[in-house]
Amino acid sequence: MLAIGNLSLIWRSSPDFEIADSSSSYLPVKFGFVKLSVSNCRSKSLGLNGTELRSSVLASIKAMDVSRTSYINGEADNIPDLHQSECNVNDDESNGVSGKTLRQMSTVGKSTNIVWQKCSVEKIDRQELLQQKGCVLWITGLSGSGKSSLACALSRGLHSRGKLTYILDGDNVRHGLNSDLSFKAEDRRENIRRIGEVAKLFADAGVICIASLISPYRKDRGACRDILPEGDFIEVFMDVPLQVCEARDPKGLYKLARAGKIKGFTGIDDPYEPPLNSEIVLHQNGGSCDSPSELAEKVISYLEEKGYLEG
């Protein structure tokens, strides 16, 4: 049953709708038009904006032939399925956004005639569910500086605390999403841009996203920071000298670069631009170095202090 002021709208086994006034008899009608203001279509309780029944408003309620009486906001369990929604309401209205607003088309890059689709479940709801704040930990540094080792140690440490993380490792992403990109400057820029956009989605989902990649250029890292809300991008700089990284050379890449078999290798014949204002800087100089787990604890301490591990 739907209350309209002092009126009630009842779905019955008859294909007609009936409108009842508490002080009068039923008034059968074939069609009615009702302006609805609905914040959540999944609820059986629907609010009606006004008491008018007229032909110029937004959503129509059409007569339905059902096998037995069904009620909205009543006792019945079986509400008939309605066209394209759990409530027969204009989708624009059910999202709490006017049709006029939704029809404001956008152009982003080469994409034209696109509209941002809002949902009633937002980042704050997902964070409450996960009891953490979604963010991006962007680990940058030379090859061999320990980025991937730190990322894995961070993931283990946060997982043991009941926190959900996901690692976007530079090499791993190039196995799939970015397999079409080379290591030329323009492709590196696109590589960073794509990973930044994916990291943004993880953060919006409430996940602590750990991006681990050289990302040698300040401008590209800055662009990734700029697409995230303030405070959601946490830059972690692995400040390890080139000679230490080259001495480690865990993948043998420095040796190949020195032999001229790899062109455009960061630190050898392509520059690395160290961050100027990282949230976290982890120094290692080749002497007594902290283990990945010890470095991870420093990052986790930062997250705890800043409230990222709270719902």
Tab-separated table of C-alpha atoms in Angstrom, residues 3-310:
chain	number	residue	atom	x	y	z
A	3	ALA	CA	0.214	6.446	1.120
A	4	ILE	CA	-0.435	9.655	-0.859
A	5	GLY	CA	-1.343	12.260	1.720
A	6	ASN	CA	-4.518	10.804	3.160
A	7	LEU	CA	-4.965	8.530	0.150
A	8	SER	CA	-3.854	4.928	-0.285
A	9	LEU	CA	-2.858	3.231	-3.540
A	10	ILE	CA	-3.488	-0.527	-3.628
A	11	TRP	CA	-2.413	-3.156	-6.176
A	12	ARG	CA	-5.123	-5.773	-6.475
A	13	SER	CA	-5.798	-8.777	-8.658
A	14	SER	CA	-7.833	-6.461	-10.864
A	15	PRO	CA	-5.884	-4.771	-13.686
A	16	ASP	CA	-7.238	-1.462	-12.364
A	17	PHE	CA	-5.543	0.601	-9.718
A	18	GLU	CA	-7.743	1.848	-6.922
A	19	ILE	CA	-7.240	5.055	-4.983
A	20	ALA	CA	-8.873	5.119	-1.590
A	21	ASP	CA	-9.665	8.045	0.661
A	22	SER	CA	-10.183	7.233	4.298
A	23	SER	CA	-13.437	9.192	4.195
A	24	SER	CA	-14.749	8.004	0.828
A	25	SER	CA	-15.276	4.946	-1.309
A	26	TYR	CA	-12.704	3.496	-3.706
A	27	LEU	CA	-12.134	5.395	-6.942
A	28	PRO	CA	-10.911	3.016	-9.686
A	29	VAL	CA	-8.543	4.390	-12.326
A	30	LYS	CA	-6.838	2.735	-15.272
A	31	PHE	CA	-3.648	4.803	-15.271
A	32	GLY	CA	-2.097	7.243	-12.872
A	33	PHE	CA	1.000	9.398	-13.026
A	34	VAL	CA	2.832	10.057	-9.798
A	35	LYS	CA	5.930	12.138	-9.170
A	36	LEU	CA	8.181	9.944	-7.015
A	37	SER	CA	11.237	10.860	-4.985
A	38	VAL	CA	13.034	7.611	-4.171
A	39	SER	CA	16.490	7.292	-2.637
A	40	ASN	CA	16.709	3.511	-2.775
A	41	CYS	CA	14.726	1.397	-5.192
A	42	ARG	CA	15.414	-1.748	-3.233
A	43	SER	CA	13.333	-0.617	-0.289
A	44	LYS	CA	9.677	-1.573	-0.097
A	45	SER	CA	8.964	1.753	1.541
A	46	LEU	CA	8.643	4.424	-1.133
A	47	GLY	CA	8.177	8.119	-0.431
A	48	LEU	CA	5.774	10.121	-2.599
A	49	ASN	CA	6.498	13.740	-3.334
A	50	GLY	CA	3.131	15.488	-3.243
A	51	THR	CA	-0.359	14.163	-3.723
A	52	GLU	CA	-0.958	15.040	-7.345
A	53	LEU	CA	-1.976	12.527	-9.935
A	54	ARG	CA	-1.374	14.167	-13.285
A	55	SER	CA	-0.070	13.392	-16.756
A	56	SER	CA	2.882	15.780	-16.845
A	57	VAL	CA	5.035	14.315	-14.096
A	58	LEU	CA	8.028	12.043	-14.318
A	59	ALA	CA	7.034	8.411	-13.787
A	60	SER	CA	3.968	6.438	-14.711
A	61	ILE	CA	2.418	3.652	-12.700
A	62	LYS	CA	0.618	1.363	-15.111
A	63	ALA	CA	-2.072	-1.148	-14.329
A	64	MET	CA	-0.714	-4.623	-13.810
A	65	ASP	CA	-2.511	-7.932	-13.940
A	66	VAL	CA	-1.220	-10.045	-11.068
A	67	SER	CA	-2.477	-13.327	-9.756
A	68	ARG	CA	-3.120	-12.087	-6.241
A	69	THR	CA	-3.093	-8.944	-4.129
A	70	SER	CA	0.370	-7.423	-3.670
A	71	TYR	CA	1.204	-4.511	-1.448
A	72	ILE	CA	4.003	-2.000	-1.233
A	73	ASN	CA	4.783	-0.939	2.313
A	74	GLY	CA	2.569	-3.763	3.499
A	75	GLU	CA	2.627	-7.352	4.642
A	76	ALA	CA	2.791	-9.198	1.336
A	77	ASP	CA	6.067	-10.966	0.488
A	78	ASN	CA	5.703	-11.241	-3.272
A	79	ILE	CA	5.944	-7.877	-5.003
A	80	PRO	CA	5.583	-8.260	-8.776
A	81	ASP	CA	8.702	-7.669	-10.862
A	82	LEU	CA	8.572	-4.286	-12.554
A	83	HIS	CA	10.177	-3.172	-15.788
A	84	GLN	CA	13.979	-2.667	-15.502
A	85	SER	CA	13.872	-2.024	-11.756
A	86	GLU	CA	12.572	-3.231	-8.423
A	87	CYS	CA	10.338	-0.186	-8.440
A	88	ASN	CA	8.549	1.228	-11.453
A	89	VAL	CA	10.342	4.553	-11.274
A	90	ASN	CA	12.375	6.561	-13.748
A	91	ASP	CA	16.005	5.402	-13.239
A	92	ASP	CA	17.247	8.982	-13.060
A	93	GLU	CA	14.926	9.682	-10.143
A	94	SER	CA	15.751	6.422	-8.373
A	95	ASN	CA	19.410	7.413	-8.329
A	96	GLY	CA	18.534	10.649	-6.637
A	97	VAL	CA	19.758	12.606	-9.665
A	98	SER	CA	17.498	14.574	-11.955
A	99	GLY	CA	17.208	13.617	-15.601
A	100	LYS	CA	18.459	17.065	-16.517
A	101	THR	CA	21.672	16.472	-14.583
A	102	LEU	CA	22.228	13.007	-16.047
A	103	ARG	CA	21.870	14.339	-19.552
A	104	GLN	CA	24.790	16.716	-19.126
A	105	MET	CA	27.223	14.885	-21.360
A	106	SER	CA	30.991	15.063	-20.896
A	107	THR	CA	34.021	14.745	-23.126
A	108	VAL	CA	37.156	13.260	-21.547
A	109	GLY	CA	40.131	12.832	-23.848
A	110	LYS	CA	38.810	11.080	-26.940
A	111	SER	CA	35.678	9.821	-25.170
A	112	THR	CA	32.594	11.852	-26.052
A	113	ASN	CA	28.955	11.814	-24.899
A	114	ILE	CA	29.730	10.111	-21.597
A	115	VAL	CA	27.982	10.537	-18.256
A	116	TRP	CA	29.300	9.743	-14.770
A	117	GLN	CA	27.021	7.162	-13.142
A	118	LYS	CA	26.623	7.643	-9.400
A	119	CYS	CA	25.731	4.864	-6.982
A	120	SER	CA	24.261	5.079	-3.499
A	121	VAL	CA	27.084	2.866	-2.143
A	122	GLU	CA	30.142	5.116	-1.988
A	123	LYS	CA	33.760	4.951	-0.844
A	124	ILE	CA	32.887	5.819	2.743
A	125	ASP	CA	30.498	2.832	2.889
A	126	ARG	CA	33.142	0.450	1.566
A	127	GLN	CA	35.697	1.806	4.027
A	128	GLU	CA	33.290	1.252	6.890
A	129	LEU	CA	32.788	-2.325	5.728
A	130	LEU	CA	36.546	-2.968	5.509
A	131	GLN	CA	37.466	-0.910	8.588
A	132	GLN	CA	40.267	0.868	6.742
A	133	LYS	CA	40.774	3.864	4.455
A	134	GLY	CA	41.455	3.280	0.788
A	135	CYS	CA	44.699	4.845	-0.405
A	136	VAL	CA	47.644	4.360	-2.750
A	137	LEU	CA	51.139	3.615	-1.454
A	138	TRP	CA	53.317	4.557	-4.420
A	139	ILE	CA	56.772	2.997	-4.021
A	140	THR	CA	59.348	4.543	-6.356
A	141	GLY	CA	63.088	4.046	-6.742
A	142	LEU	CA	65.785	2.628	-8.959
A	143	SER	CA	65.798	-0.950	-10.149
A	144	GLY	CA	67.273	-3.034	-7.329
A	145	SER	CA	66.305	-0.558	-4.595
A	146	GLY	CA	63.975	-3.086	-2.940
A	147	LYS	CA	60.577	-1.828	-4.097
A	148	SER	CA	59.020	-5.237	-4.763
A	149	SER	CA	60.432	-6.722	-1.560
A	150	LEU	CA	58.970	-3.838	0.434
A	151	ALA	CA	55.605	-4.194	-1.336
A	152	CYS	CA	55.352	-7.872	-0.437
A	153	ALA	CA	56.430	-7.253	3.149
A	154	LEU	CA	53.855	-4.464	3.433
A	155	SER	CA	51.131	-6.697	2.079
A	156	ARG	CA	52.027	-9.440	4.568
A	157	GLY	CA	52.189	-7.020	7.496
A	158	LEU	CA	48.860	-5.393	6.706
A	159	HIS	CA	47.203	-8.732	5.957
A	160	SER	CA	48.235	-9.991	9.392
A	161	ARG	CA	46.439	-6.963	10.840
A	162	GLY	CA	43.253	-7.832	8.968
A	163	LYS	CA	43.681	-5.162	6.276
A	164	LEU	CA	42.927	-5.677	2.591
A	165	THR	CA	45.694	-4.750	0.144
A	166	TYR	CA	46.572	-5.290	-3.498
A	167	ILE	CA	49.968	-4.919	-5.157
A	168	LEU	CA	50.373	-3.374	-8.595
A	169	ASP	CA	53.906	-4.434	-9.478
A	170	GLY	CA	55.427	-2.718	-12.515
A	171	ASP	CA	56.642	-5.936	-14.153
A	172	ASN	CA	53.453	-7.841	-13.323
A	173	VAL	CA	51.224	-5.207	-14.920
A	174	ARG	CA	53.375	-5.333	-18.067
A	175	HIS	CA	52.501	-9.026	-18.353
A	176	GLY	CA	48.898	-8.087	-19.140
A	177	LEU	CA	47.316	-4.647	-19.130
A	178	ASN	CA	50.482	-2.862	-20.273
A	179	SER	CA	52.024	-5.589	-22.432
A	180	ASP	CA	51.576	-3.329	-25.467
A	181	LEU	CA	53.964	-0.697	-24.064
A	182	SER	CA	57.732	-0.421	-24.543
A	183	PHE	CA	60.273	1.353	-22.338
A	184	LYS	CA	60.448	4.466	-24.482
A	185	ALA	CA	59.684	7.694	-22.618
A	186	GLU	CA	56.189	8.089	-24.086
A	187	ASP	CA	55.290	4.477	-23.320
A	188	ARG	CA	56.666	4.750	-19.807
A	189	ARG	CA	54.432	7.774	-19.321
A	190	GLU	CA	51.404	5.796	-20.494
A	191	ASN	CA	52.441	2.861	-18.299
A	192	ILE	CA	52.412	5.127	-15.246
A	193	ARG	CA	49.137	6.767	-16.245
A	194	ARG	CA	47.321	3.430	-16.592
A	195	ILE	CA	48.660	2.091	-13.303
A	196	GLY	CA	47.674	5.358	-11.622
A	197	GLU	CA	44.111	5.017	-12.885
A	198	VAL	CA	43.880	1.391	-11.734
A	199	ALA	CA	45.332	2.327	-8.344
A	200	LYS	CA	42.705	5.058	-8.061
A	201	LEU	CA	39.948	2.458	-8.562
A	202	PHE	CA	41.407	0.227	-5.849
A	203	ALA	CA	41.597	3.164	-3.432
A	204	ASP	CA	38.001	4.097	-4.239
A	205	ALA	CA	37.037	0.495	-3.465
A	206	GLY	CA	38.498	0.991	0.021
A	207	VAL	CA	41.566	-1.148	-0.664
A	208	ILE	CA	45.097	-0.151	0.338
A	209	CYS	CA	46.766	-0.311	-3.072
A	210	ILE	CA	50.539	-0.788	-3.159
A	211	ALA	CA	52.012	0.378	-6.476
A	212	SER	CA	55.608	-0.714	-6.885
A	213	LEU	CA	57.437	0.564	-9.972
A	214	ILE	CA	60.433	2.689	-10.926
A	215	SER	CA	58.261	5.562	-12.231
A	216	PRO	CA	61.344	7.671	-12.957
A	217	TYR	CA	59.760	11.023	-13.871
A	218	ARG	CA	58.397	13.502	-11.325
A	219	LYS	CA	55.777	14.825	-13.715
A	220	ASP	CA	54.239	11.376	-14.225
A	221	ARG	CA	54.178	10.598	-10.506
A	222	GLY	CA	52.665	14.024	-9.880
A	223	ALA	CA	49.938	13.320	-12.432
A	224	CYS	CA	48.992	10.157	-10.517
A	225	ARG	CA	48.876	12.119	-7.272
A	226	ASP	CA	46.644	14.746	-8.864
A	227	ILE	CA	43.881	12.315	-9.896
A	228	LEU	CA	43.421	11.113	-6.310
A	229	PRO	CA	41.706	12.974	-3.467
A	230	GLU	CA	44.080	14.829	-1.188
A	231	GLY	CA	45.733	12.462	1.258
A	232	ASP	CA	45.015	9.305	-0.749
A	233	PHE	CA	48.409	9.265	-2.511
A	234	ILE	CA	51.339	8.350	-0.274
A	235	GLU	CA	54.700	8.437	-2.027
A	236	VAL	CA	57.341	6.098	-0.610
A	237	PHE	CA	60.827	6.832	-1.917
A	238	MET	CA	63.414	4.045	-1.769
A	239	ASP	CA	66.466	6.272	-1.417
A	240	VAL	CA	69.194	3.837	-2.382
A	241	PRO	CA	72.327	4.983	-4.267
A	242	LEU	CA	72.870	3.771	-7.822
A	243	GLN	CA	76.086	1.948	-6.896
A	244	VAL	CA	74.246	-0.069	-4.241
A	245	CYS	CA	71.426	-0.985	-6.638
A	246	GLU	CA	73.935	-1.923	-9.349
A	247	ALA	CA	75.899	-4.063	-6.917
A	248	ARG	CA	72.748	-5.941	-6.028
A	249	ASP	CA	71.539	-6.240	-9.646
A	250	PRO	CA	68.975	-8.967	-8.762
A	251	LYS	CA	67.747	-9.334	-12.353
A	252	GLY	CA	71.060	-8.850	-14.115
A	253	LEU	CA	69.673	-5.766	-15.870
A	254	TYR	CA	72.471	-3.371	-14.961
A	255	LYS	CA	75.014	-5.742	-16.462
A	256	LEU	CA	73.027	-5.904	-19.697
A	257	ALA	CA	72.596	-2.123	-19.744
A	258	ARG	CA	76.335	-1.557	-19.222
A	259	ALA	CA	76.989	-3.945	-22.123
A	260	GLY	CA	74.671	-1.896	-24.329
A	261	LYS	CA	72.142	-4.712	-24.658
A	262	ILE	CA	69.384	-2.691	-22.968
A	263	LYS	CA	68.756	0.862	-24.127
A	264	GLY	CA	67.075	3.556	-22.049
A	265	PHE	CA	67.746	1.846	-18.726
A	266	THR	CA	66.985	4.064	-15.732
A	267	GLY	CA	70.143	5.188	-13.957
A	268	ILE	CA	72.439	4.226	-16.832
A	269	ASP	CA	71.314	6.017	-20.010
A	270	ASP	CA	67.947	7.322	-18.844
A	271	PRO	CA	67.473	9.636	-15.851
A	272	TYR	CA	65.761	8.971	-12.544
A	273	GLU	CA	64.229	12.079	-10.997
A	274	PRO	CA	64.118	11.559	-7.219
A	275	PRO	CA	61.041	12.845	-5.383
A	276	LEU	CA	61.249	16.204	-3.683
A	277	ASN	CA	58.396	15.912	-1.185
A	278	SER	CA	57.695	12.247	-0.495
A	279	GLU	CA	55.519	11.380	2.482
A	280	ILE	CA	57.938	8.581	3.393
A	281	VAL	CA	61.657	8.277	2.589
A	282	LEU	CA	63.476	5.015	3.327
A	283	HIS	CA	67.267	5.417	3.279
A	284	GLN	CA	69.680	2.589	2.574
A	285	ASN	CA	73.353	3.143	1.871
A	286	GLY	CA	74.786	-0.309	1.383
A	287	GLY	CA	76.064	-0.740	4.905
A	288	SER	CA	73.774	-2.185	7.532
A	289	CYS	CA	70.414	-2.197	5.760
A	290	ASP	CA	67.026	-2.735	7.337
A	291	SER	CA	65.188	-5.838	6.224
A	292	PRO	CA	62.043	-5.501	4.068
A	293	SER	CA	59.939	-6.384	7.125
A	294	GLU	CA	61.570	-3.645	9.178
A	295	LEU	CA	61.016	-1.118	6.395
A	296	ALA	CA	57.416	-2.267	6.086
A	297	GLU	CA	56.835	-1.622	9.774
A	298	LYS	CA	57.946	1.983	9.290
A	299	VAL	CA	55.356	2.441	6.554
A	300	ILE	CA	52.666	0.698	8.604
A	301	SER	CA	53.455	2.989	11.555
A	302	TYR	CA	52.842	5.965	9.271
A	303	LEU	CA	49.484	4.494	8.183
A	304	GLU	CA	48.476	3.914	11.801
A	305	GLU	CA	49.428	7.432	12.863
A	306	LYS	CA	47.478	8.990	9.992
A	307	GLY	CA	44.366	6.881	10.619
A	308	TYR	CA	44.428	4.813	7.425
A	309	LEU	CA	43.965	1.559	9.333
A	310	GLU	CA	40.704	2.694	10.932
